[in-house]
Amino acid sequence: MPSPRTRPAAALALVTALAAVGLGPAAAPAAAATVPAGAGSYSDTRPAGTSGPTTDTGTPVTPKVTAAAQGRPVPTNDWWSSLALQRYGGNPYSTPMYGHPLTYQAVAGGLEIGYPTSPAIVGDGRQYEFPHKRDLTLGLTGLNSPDTRADAWSDWTVTPYWSDGARTLRTTIGHGLPFVYARGTGGDARITTAQTPTVFADQGNVLGITVAGHHYALFSPSGTDWNVSGSTLTAGLGGKDYFSVAVLPSTDALATYRTYAYSFVTGSTVNWSYDAGTVRATYGLTTEAKEGTERGTLQALYRHQWLHTTDPLTPYTYVSPRGTMKVRAGTSFTTAQKAAATLPALPGSGIDTARLRGHLNEVANSSDPFSGAVDTYWTGKALGKLAQLVPIADRIGEGAIRDKLLGLIKGRLQEWFTAGGANEFSYDRVWKALTGYPASYGSDTELNDHHFHYGYYVYAAAIVAQYDPNWAADSAWGTMVRTLVRDTANPSRTDTAFPFLRGFDVYAGHSWASGHQGFAAGNNQESSSESTNLSAALVLWGSATGDTSLRDLGTYLLTTEAEAVAQYWFDADQQVFPGSFAHDTVGMVWGSGGAYSTWWTANPEEIHGINVLPVTSGGSLHLGGRKDAIRRNIAEMERENGGPAVEWRDILWEFQSLADPAAAKAKWDAGNAAYTPEAGESRAHTYHWITTLDALGAPDATVTGSIPTSAVFSKGTTRTYVAHNHGATARTVTFSDGTSLSVPARSTATGNGTGGTDPGPGPSTGNTFQLRTGGTLTTATGAAESADTLASAQGANHDGTPYRPLVYEARNVNGTLRAGGSTAFRLQVDAGTAVGLGQQARISYDLTGDGTFDRTETYHYFATDPVTGWEEYAQSRGLKAATGTLGDLRGGTVRLEVWSAIGNGDSRLRTGTDRSVVVIPYD
């Protein structure tokens, strides 16, 4: 068992209406010692000798909010929570808050604003950060407030409030906002800069300044004027109460930003949907026109967002710890992603039943299946360990083991779900939070980690519900499960008892772990995988109880955080971490950056493993979508560790199996005889996991099913389709490649499906592939000629990096590499009359069809002319970059990607003709 962790942490969640998803009564609990909840109960009074939220010296604290916000559930575990949860007695304002691209810190005189653009590598090279550094302070003349309070908030924006009795100031700030919107009374607008500014534009009420190399625009009401005196800039408000400040991507952006300077953002809302394997989310801002009629605005999208939107973006970009942010003009944008796969358990294949039965009995017959756990976190891990084994036992016909495990889970859950015993949940009416006692890791005094802890409980309850629906009824124990969901992942914005999505930051795309956010580096999250564990639990609980709204919430959360984890924890595209940061992964993401560390150890195994555990078929399959990132991760762990994993070998074997099942199986075979399972793992689960993936292949994230509880695995040219049907009647699950699978009621089905078109038989002869609209490369001829649209580069430079590419593939390709041969292509492209466009191609080879590309070739882009008509782009433009080595193709995949590398307009790519072909060097 690893050493106990001592880390701050967070809570998870997202959208819709609470009543619609049946999460119980919306009103706060009545004043009673015990609050009934179906067959269970919780207390409204903490156990004697325990504490709720406090400062770092143990002084109890109450929400630091204005009168207007009194009684509203405070969203702790957010990027700005230090405004409302005062962790340090001597700081009644805030710690640094990282909105991106701007950073903020509340002080007595107003709001410090910064735009960090240069990373610092600290901690012996183990952390990169873009720390908050004040460029300017926004305030009012004479303002000297004794504190700063949260006055209003929405999904990713917040309004801090200052008052010194004579003056009041409110500012609205948020993720992705290049503007700070201010409303003040009792004084003139006042900006003080960290150094004497350079004025690059003076238009009376609009002033452009440069501070520390960063460009800002100051906007006061029409008819007023900014006055500059050294590092102090003031403007009378002319009887109005508003002004704004914007960070500009360049000085020539001033005119564009002036257009939106008086359209004040008043709120933010995300809405999402799930349909047949696709998750869509719309992120919208509400605005108020302070002058004129303009109601639009500008917002900067994070990488995990702009990768998945087709909405037009401006050429403007910002630097951030999450990589490049891209700016959209408009009040909303929509993302669309393939849903992350979720299953109650892997189906099992290649298993030695007798061996597995023995491993199952080791756990079921243990003298202490809960390993002495008494607090919420370690009890949760034990529950998760047992829950993973229930469907495995069931699949091999071991009903007695299954039922014994279910009995253990029910018994321990019911102890916690009943107030008055040694273990209970207690509701804090002041902070509107449900805390389990005994607590751990600051889940009580700091409101840390509720999503980490309670995700295990919801996951275990979902497995029970799969086998015993009566236990999960609201009249039985379901209401207590839903109360834990309300605390951690409440989809309601109108529930008066719990905040909306306590810890899940919908715009950042992931959860935060610290309840108070009281760090110079902002908030943090270490174990992203324990966050996705809760999301998967919502999918499984919603599916098992027929609550499709909750199921879809979980799917949205899991899918969104899966992309954020890939980009910001694992740097899957190698576009986020600074070039000066020498690591391929981080154990912790901070508001200011990321750290190759954990809260409790510098052991590389745990730094790499903490964002993998718990390994589950619900919350872990998404990791298999980025196999190259897994390989880099494992390789770095072994370098830093001085060899293969020892302490957490099971977790890391399972992780590797999501990319290279055979390699993981070889490590298991060589090292499983004598090791201690990680505290939330078991030999039974690890054996079942590794053996199954070795037999079926790694997850194939390119294909999705029509229900959330489905997944696809690929080995060589064979795909295996898996789906679980929680419903009472049989159903057919359709996959995005056209394959269908019949799934009996309350069962898991596995097979190669029927009716699929992909992967179909690959080209049997020839090495010349034509492009087909729809994404196919084929040796067939005689198709109707067509053309596909290459999306604009939006004025940005994407030379060498695919941006919204057209993708064409040939699968199941066999061929012998021709000695001395090389790739050739000719592509017909047309930019029409657009000036300054350039198209680029990348050709990749997956030699064995295992989902990993062994050779990638990126060619220099082709600059098209502004004359309508086809032009030919060929390999003669030259190779820009190449990775890997070619070899013989055995059931392999050839992929062509074409995108706009430069320019600000769409172009066309000709298909269905021998004028656009790829020629591979194979016989």
Short mmCIF file of C-alpha atoms in Angstrom, two decimals, residues 3-395:
data_model
loop_
_atom_site.label_atom_id
_atom_site.label_comp_id
_atom_site.label_asym_id
_atom_site.label_seq_id
_atom_site.Cartn_x
_atom_site.Cartn_y
_atom_site.Cartn_z
CA SER A 3 2.02 6.02 1.81
CA PRO A 4 -1.10 8.01 2.70
CA ARG A 5 -1.53 10.99 0.45
CA THR A 6 -1.54 14.52 1.82
CA ARG A 7 -2.77 16.49 -1.16
CA PRO A 8 -5.44 19.14 -1.59
CA ALA A 9 -8.05 18.16 -4.20
CA ALA A 10 -11.45 18.78 -5.80
CA ALA A 11 -15.04 18.03 -6.92
CA LEU A 12 -16.78 17.23 -10.24
CA ALA A 13 -19.95 17.92 -12.32
CA LEU A 14 -22.19 19.70 -14.98
CA VAL A 15 -25.56 20.90 -16.56
CA THR A 16 -29.41 20.57 -16.98
CA ALA A 17 -32.16 20.68 -14.33
CA LEU A 18 -32.05 18.79 -11.07
CA ALA A 19 -35.71 17.89 -11.00
CA ALA A 20 -35.41 16.53 -14.53
CA VAL A 21 -32.74 14.05 -13.50
CA GLY A 22 -34.46 13.05 -10.28
CA LEU A 23 -31.70 13.94 -7.85
CA GLY A 24 -34.09 14.46 -4.99
CA PRO A 25 -35.70 17.47 -3.32
CA ALA A 26 -34.22 20.83 -4.27
CA ALA A 27 -34.83 22.47 -0.92
CA ALA A 28 -32.23 22.56 1.82
CA PRO A 29 -32.66 19.96 4.56
CA ALA A 30 -34.92 20.85 7.43
CA ALA A 31 -33.35 21.59 10.82
CA ALA A 32 -33.22 18.10 12.27
CA ALA A 33 -30.51 15.95 13.73
CA THR A 34 -31.15 13.25 11.14
CA VAL A 35 -32.44 13.86 7.62
CA PRO A 36 -34.23 10.83 6.11
CA ALA A 37 -33.18 9.88 2.56
CA GLY A 38 -35.11 6.81 1.43
CA ALA A 39 -33.99 3.89 3.59
CA GLY A 40 -30.90 5.88 4.54
CA SER A 41 -30.21 9.19 6.25
CA TYR A 42 -27.60 11.85 6.84
CA SER A 43 -27.05 14.28 9.66
CA ASP A 44 -27.37 18.04 9.58
CA THR A 45 -24.89 18.34 12.45
CA ARG A 46 -21.24 17.37 12.30
CA PRO A 47 -20.06 14.61 14.63
CA ALA A 48 -18.60 15.84 17.90
CA GLY A 49 -14.97 16.85 17.67
CA THR A 50 -14.98 17.38 13.90
CA SER A 51 -14.76 20.54 11.86
CA GLY A 52 -16.07 22.14 8.72
CA PRO A 53 -14.27 24.75 6.58
CA THR A 54 -11.60 26.74 8.43
CA THR A 55 -8.64 29.00 7.81
CA ASP A 56 -5.20 27.46 7.80
CA THR A 57 -5.00 28.14 11.55
CA GLY A 58 -8.26 26.33 12.31
CA THR A 59 -10.61 29.31 12.63
CA PRO A 60 -14.08 28.47 11.23
CA VAL A 61 -15.07 30.49 8.16
CA THR A 62 -18.33 31.32 6.46
CA PRO A 63 -18.81 32.17 2.76
CA LYS A 64 -17.29 35.56 1.93
CA VAL A 65 -20.12 36.79 -0.27
CA THR A 66 -22.22 39.95 -0.53
CA ALA A 67 -25.75 40.35 0.76
CA ALA A 68 -26.99 39.80 -2.79
CA ALA A 69 -25.38 36.35 -2.83
CA GLN A 70 -26.29 35.26 0.70
CA GLY A 71 -27.95 31.85 0.74
CA ARG A 72 -26.72 30.81 -2.70
CA PRO A 73 -24.68 27.60 -2.71
CA VAL A 74 -21.07 28.67 -3.18
CA PRO A 75 -19.21 26.81 -5.94
CA THR A 76 -16.12 25.78 -4.03
CA ASN A 77 -13.37 23.96 -5.94
CA ASP A 78 -13.37 26.52 -8.72
CA TRP A 79 -10.70 28.64 -10.39
CA TRP A 80 -11.79 31.65 -8.29
CA SER A 81 -12.90 30.06 -4.98
CA SER A 82 -10.46 32.03 -2.80
CA LEU A 83 -12.78 35.00 -3.27
CA ALA A 84 -15.43 33.18 -1.24
CA LEU A 85 -13.56 30.68 0.95
CA GLN A 86 -10.94 32.57 2.94
CA ARG A 87 -8.13 30.16 3.70
CA TYR A 88 -5.72 32.67 5.23
CA GLY A 89 -6.80 34.94 8.05
CA GLY A 90 -4.56 37.77 6.92
CA ASN A 91 -5.82 37.78 3.33
CA PRO A 92 -9.50 38.81 3.05
CA TYR A 93 -9.17 39.42 -0.69
CA SER A 94 -8.02 36.47 -2.82
CA THR A 95 -5.01 34.49 -3.90
CA PRO A 96 -3.98 34.61 -7.59
CA MET A 97 -6.77 33.47 -9.89
CA TYR A 98 -6.01 32.12 -13.35
CA GLY A 99 -8.76 32.92 -15.81
CA HIS A 100 -6.64 32.59 -18.97
CA PRO A 101 -5.53 34.46 -20.84
CA LEU A 102 -5.64 36.96 -17.94
CA THR A 103 -4.64 36.38 -14.34
CA TYR A 104 -6.10 38.26 -11.40
CA GLN A 105 -5.65 38.95 -7.72
CA ALA A 106 -7.99 40.99 -5.54
CA VAL A 107 -6.34 43.62 -3.32
CA ALA A 108 -7.61 46.52 -1.22
CA GLY A 109 -7.45 48.99 -4.10
CA GLY A 110 -9.13 46.79 -6.71
CA LEU A 111 -8.17 44.02 -9.11
CA GLU A 112 -4.64 43.19 -10.17
CA ILE A 113 -4.49 42.07 -13.80
CA GLY A 114 -1.67 40.21 -15.52
CA TYR A 115 -0.99 38.40 -18.76
CA PRO A 116 1.95 36.01 -18.22
CA THR A 117 3.47 34.98 -21.54
CA SER A 118 6.86 33.56 -20.56
CA PRO A 119 7.07 30.22 -18.75
CA ALA A 120 9.31 29.70 -15.76
CA ILE A 121 10.81 26.27 -15.11
CA VAL A 122 11.13 25.80 -11.35
CA GLY A 123 11.55 23.07 -8.74
CA ASP A 124 14.66 21.52 -10.28
CA GLY A 125 12.94 21.40 -13.64
CA ARG A 126 9.90 19.55 -12.33
CA GLN A 127 7.35 22.35 -12.77
CA TYR A 128 6.47 24.87 -15.44
CA GLU A 129 4.41 27.90 -14.62
CA PHE A 130 3.12 31.14 -16.05
CA PRO A 131 2.82 32.85 -12.66
CA HIS A 132 0.58 35.82 -11.99
CA LYS A 133 2.52 39.06 -12.26
CA ARG A 134 0.70 42.36 -12.07
CA ASP A 135 0.77 44.50 -15.18
CA LEU A 136 -1.87 46.86 -13.82
CA THR A 137 -4.44 47.31 -11.07
CA LEU A 138 -8.00 48.30 -11.93
CA GLY A 139 -9.84 50.30 -9.28
CA LEU A 140 -11.40 53.63 -8.35
CA THR A 141 -9.71 56.73 -7.03
CA GLY A 142 -9.45 56.43 -3.26
CA LEU A 143 -10.74 52.85 -3.05
CA ASN A 144 -9.42 51.06 0.04
CA SER A 145 -11.71 48.12 0.71
CA PRO A 146 -11.30 45.95 3.83
CA ASP A 147 -12.11 42.82 1.82
CA THR A 148 -13.31 41.46 -1.50
CA ARG A 149 -16.44 39.35 -1.74
CA ALA A 150 -18.11 37.26 -4.40
CA ASP A 151 -21.19 39.15 -5.57
CA ALA A 152 -22.40 36.95 -8.43
CA TRP A 153 -21.23 34.00 -10.48
CA SER A 154 -22.21 31.81 -13.39
CA ASP A 155 -20.74 28.76 -15.09
CA TRP A 156 -17.26 30.20 -15.69
CA THR A 157 -17.50 33.88 -14.76
CA VAL A 158 -17.52 35.62 -11.38
CA THR A 159 -18.09 39.16 -10.12
CA PRO A 160 -15.85 40.24 -7.22
CA TYR A 161 -17.07 43.18 -5.11
CA TRP A 162 -15.20 45.87 -3.16
CA SER A 163 -16.63 48.54 -0.87
CA ASP A 164 -14.98 50.94 1.57
CA GLY A 165 -18.21 52.71 2.55
CA ALA A 166 -17.72 55.60 0.12
CA ARG A 167 -16.88 53.67 -3.04
CA THR A 168 -18.06 50.38 -4.55
CA LEU A 169 -16.50 48.39 -7.36
CA ARG A 170 -17.69 45.31 -9.20
CA THR A 171 -15.72 43.56 -11.92
CA THR A 172 -16.78 40.64 -14.07
CA ILE A 173 -13.97 38.26 -14.99
CA GLY A 174 -13.87 34.76 -16.41
CA HIS A 175 -12.20 32.03 -18.36
CA GLY A 176 -11.51 33.04 -21.93
CA LEU A 177 -12.42 36.70 -21.39
CA PRO A 178 -9.86 39.18 -22.73
CA PHE A 179 -11.95 41.95 -21.11
CA VAL A 180 -12.46 42.94 -17.51
CA TYR A 181 -15.83 44.65 -17.14
CA ALA A 182 -16.03 47.17 -14.29
CA ARG A 183 -18.86 49.06 -12.62
CA GLY A 184 -18.01 51.58 -9.94
CA THR A 185 -19.48 54.35 -7.84
CA GLY A 186 -17.96 57.04 -5.63
CA GLY A 187 -14.77 57.62 -7.62
CA ASP A 188 -13.18 57.94 -11.05
CA ALA A 189 -11.88 54.96 -12.96
CA ARG A 190 -8.28 54.43 -11.94
CA ILE A 191 -5.63 52.18 -13.49
CA THR A 192 -2.16 51.91 -11.97
CA THR A 193 0.54 50.12 -13.92
CA ALA A 194 3.50 48.11 -12.67
CA GLN A 195 5.83 50.30 -14.73
CA THR A 196 5.43 53.50 -16.71
CA PRO A 197 3.26 52.59 -19.70
CA THR A 198 3.91 53.40 -23.33
CA VAL A 199 0.85 54.96 -24.96
CA PHE A 200 0.36 53.69 -28.50
CA ALA A 201 -3.13 55.11 -29.07
CA ASP A 202 -5.02 58.01 -27.47
CA GLN A 203 -8.57 58.44 -28.67
CA GLY A 204 -10.01 60.29 -25.69
CA ASN A 205 -12.12 57.70 -23.94
CA VAL A 206 -10.09 54.89 -25.54
CA LEU A 207 -6.47 54.51 -24.58
CA GLY A 208 -3.98 51.94 -25.84
CA ILE A 209 -1.00 51.25 -23.60
CA THR A 210 1.87 48.79 -23.45
CA VAL A 211 3.09 47.52 -20.09
CA ALA A 212 5.92 44.99 -19.76
CA GLY A 213 5.51 44.11 -23.43
CA HIS A 214 1.77 43.44 -23.10
CA HIS A 215 -0.79 45.58 -24.89
CA TYR A 216 -3.92 46.79 -23.14
CA ALA A 217 -6.85 48.96 -24.12
CA LEU A 218 -8.77 51.10 -21.61
CA PHE A 219 -12.34 52.07 -22.38
CA SER A 220 -14.35 54.70 -20.47
CA PRO A 221 -17.79 56.12 -21.36
CA SER A 222 -18.16 58.24 -24.48
CA GLY A 223 -17.40 61.87 -23.81
CA THR A 224 -14.83 61.13 -21.13
CA ASP A 225 -11.06 61.22 -21.36
CA TRP A 226 -8.17 59.22 -19.93
CA ASN A 227 -5.47 61.18 -18.15
CA VAL A 228 -1.96 59.76 -17.83
CA SER A 229 0.29 60.73 -14.96
CA GLY A 230 3.30 58.45 -14.74
CA SER A 231 2.00 55.01 -13.87
CA THR A 232 -1.47 56.29 -12.86
CA LEU A 233 -4.25 56.59 -15.43
CA THR A 234 -7.66 58.01 -14.52
CA ALA A 235 -10.91 58.85 -16.26
CA GLY A 236 -14.04 60.49 -14.96
CA LEU A 237 -17.09 58.41 -15.71
CA GLY A 238 -19.27 61.33 -16.78
CA GLY A 239 -22.19 60.30 -14.61
CA LYS A 240 -21.97 56.68 -15.77
CA ASP A 241 -20.75 53.73 -13.73
CA TYR A 242 -18.92 51.54 -16.23
CA PHE A 243 -15.53 51.10 -17.87
CA SER A 244 -13.54 48.15 -19.21
CA VAL A 245 -10.01 46.97 -19.85
CA ALA A 246 -8.87 44.48 -22.48
CA VAL A 247 -5.61 42.68 -23.15
CA LEU A 248 -4.91 42.91 -26.86
CA PRO A 249 -3.21 40.22 -28.96
CA SER A 250 -1.55 43.06 -30.91
CA THR A 251 -1.81 46.83 -31.14
CA ASP A 252 -3.57 46.63 -34.49
CA ALA A 253 -6.44 44.73 -32.83
CA LEU A 254 -7.57 47.88 -31.00
CA ALA A 255 -10.31 48.77 -33.48
CA THR A 256 -11.82 45.29 -33.31
CA TYR A 257 -11.76 45.22 -29.52
CA ARG A 258 -13.26 48.70 -29.33
CA THR A 259 -16.31 47.31 -31.15
CA TYR A 260 -17.07 45.02 -28.19
CA ALA A 261 -15.75 47.11 -25.30
CA TYR A 262 -19.17 48.26 -24.14
CA SER A 263 -20.94 44.93 -24.59
CA PHE A 264 -20.56 43.75 -21.01
CA VAL A 265 -20.67 40.04 -20.24
CA THR A 266 -23.28 39.35 -17.56
CA GLY A 267 -23.30 35.56 -17.41
CA SER A 268 -22.09 32.26 -18.87
CA THR A 269 -23.87 28.98 -19.48
CA VAL A 270 -22.99 25.62 -20.96
CA ASN A 271 -25.58 23.28 -22.42
CA TRP A 272 -24.76 19.84 -23.72
CA SER A 273 -26.37 16.84 -25.40
CA TYR A 274 -25.52 13.26 -26.20
CA ASP A 275 -26.78 11.51 -29.31
CA ALA A 276 -25.67 8.23 -30.87
CA GLY A 277 -22.02 8.45 -29.93
CA THR A 278 -21.53 12.21 -30.21
CA VAL A 279 -21.33 14.75 -27.39
CA ARG A 280 -22.11 18.35 -28.25
CA ALA A 281 -21.72 21.32 -25.95
CA THR A 282 -22.58 24.97 -26.51
CA TYR A 283 -20.79 27.58 -24.43
CA GLY A 284 -22.75 30.82 -24.35
CA LEU A 285 -22.32 34.29 -22.85
CA THR A 286 -25.06 36.76 -22.05
CA THR A 287 -24.27 40.42 -22.58
CA GLU A 288 -25.62 43.90 -21.90
CA ALA A 289 -24.94 46.87 -24.17
CA LYS A 290 -23.70 49.79 -22.07
CA GLU A 291 -23.40 51.98 -25.16
CA GLY A 292 -24.79 51.52 -28.65
CA THR A 293 -26.40 48.31 -29.82
CA GLU A 294 -23.49 45.88 -30.04
CA ARG A 295 -24.26 42.73 -28.04
CA GLY A 296 -21.50 40.51 -29.34
CA THR A 297 -18.22 39.83 -27.61
CA LEU A 298 -14.84 38.15 -27.94
CA GLN A 299 -13.84 34.97 -26.13
CA ALA A 300 -10.67 32.90 -26.23
CA LEU A 301 -11.01 29.14 -26.63
CA TYR A 302 -8.71 26.63 -24.98
CA ARG A 303 -7.01 23.99 -27.11
CA HIS A 304 -9.44 21.25 -26.05
CA GLN A 305 -12.25 23.47 -27.35
CA TRP A 306 -10.94 24.84 -30.63
CA LEU A 307 -9.81 21.37 -31.69
CA HIS A 308 -13.47 20.33 -31.67
CA THR A 309 -15.37 23.31 -33.06
CA THR A 310 -16.16 24.21 -36.64
CA ASP A 311 -17.31 27.71 -35.70
CA PRO A 312 -15.25 30.44 -37.38
CA LEU A 313 -12.40 31.89 -35.34
CA THR A 314 -10.56 35.17 -35.72
CA PRO A 315 -6.82 35.32 -36.46
CA TYR A 316 -6.19 36.49 -32.87
CA THR A 317 -4.48 34.22 -30.35
CA TYR A 318 -3.22 34.33 -26.76
CA VAL A 319 -0.54 32.54 -24.78
CA SER A 320 -1.67 30.39 -21.85
CA PRO A 321 -0.42 27.51 -19.67
CA ARG A 322 -2.75 25.30 -21.73
CA GLY A 323 -1.16 26.19 -25.03
CA THR A 324 -2.46 28.60 -27.64
CA MET A 325 -5.90 30.08 -27.08
CA LYS A 326 -7.82 31.16 -30.18
CA VAL A 327 -10.32 34.00 -30.26
CA ARG A 328 -13.89 33.82 -31.49
CA ALA A 329 -16.12 36.80 -32.18
CA GLY A 330 -19.60 35.96 -30.95
CA THR A 331 -21.50 35.09 -27.82
CA SER A 332 -21.33 31.31 -28.24
CA PHE A 333 -19.54 28.41 -29.83
CA THR A 334 -20.27 24.68 -30.05
CA THR A 335 -17.97 21.69 -29.74
CA ALA A 336 -18.64 18.16 -30.99
CA GLN A 337 -16.67 15.10 -29.85
CA LYS A 338 -16.87 11.35 -30.15
CA ALA A 339 -18.18 10.08 -26.82
CA ALA A 340 -15.72 8.37 -24.52
CA ALA A 341 -16.35 4.63 -24.16
CA THR A 342 -17.76 3.23 -20.92
CA LEU A 343 -18.48 -0.37 -19.86
CA PRO A 344 -19.38 -1.98 -16.52
CA ALA A 345 -16.53 -4.45 -17.17
CA LEU A 346 -14.39 -5.78 -19.97
CA PRO A 347 -16.06 -8.79 -21.56
CA GLY A 348 -13.28 -11.27 -20.79
CA SER A 349 -11.35 -13.18 -23.43
CA GLY A 350 -8.48 -15.64 -23.26
CA ILE A 351 -9.14 -16.10 -19.55
CA ASP A 352 -8.12 -19.17 -17.55
CA THR A 353 -11.34 -19.49 -15.55
CA ALA A 354 -9.84 -21.58 -12.77
CA ARG A 355 -7.01 -19.12 -12.28
CA LEU A 356 -9.41 -16.18 -12.26
CA ARG A 357 -11.70 -17.95 -9.79
CA GLY A 358 -8.76 -18.38 -7.44
CA HIS A 359 -7.88 -14.69 -7.63
CA LEU A 360 -11.52 -13.73 -7.02
CA ASN A 361 -11.67 -15.87 -3.93
CA GLU A 362 -8.53 -14.21 -2.58
CA VAL A 363 -10.53 -11.00 -2.35
CA ALA A 364 -13.97 -12.34 -1.48
CA ASN A 365 -12.61 -14.50 1.35
CA SER A 366 -10.17 -11.95 2.70
CA SER A 367 -10.29 -11.48 6.47
CA ASP A 368 -10.58 -7.73 5.85
CA PRO A 369 -11.79 -6.89 2.34
CA PHE A 370 -11.72 -3.18 3.27
CA SER A 371 -8.07 -3.24 4.41
CA GLY A 372 -8.82 -1.38 7.62
CA ALA A 373 -10.26 1.66 5.85
CA VAL A 374 -12.30 4.04 8.01
CA ASP A 375 -12.34 7.40 6.15
CA THR A 376 -14.20 8.31 2.99
CA TYR A 377 -11.23 8.09 0.64
CA TRP A 378 -9.77 4.73 1.60
CA THR A 379 -13.21 3.21 2.11
CA GLY A 380 -14.04 4.44 -1.39
CA LYS A 381 -10.99 2.77 -2.87
CA ALA A 382 -11.92 -0.51 -1.19
CA LEU A 383 -15.48 -0.25 -2.51
CA GLY A 384 -14.13 0.39 -5.98
CA LYS A 385 -11.86 -2.64 -5.80
CA LEU A 386 -14.78 -4.91 -4.88
CA ALA A 387 -17.14 -3.36 -7.42
CA GLN A 388 -14.74 -4.09 -10.30
CA LEU A 389 -14.91 -7.80 -9.51
CA VAL A 390 -18.70 -8.22 -9.39
CA PRO A 391 -19.35 -8.31 -13.16
CA ILE A 392 -16.15 -10.32 -13.70
CA ALA A 393 -17.40 -13.03 -11.33
CA ASP A 394 -20.79 -12.91 -12.99
CA ARG A 395 -19.32 -13.32 -16.48
#
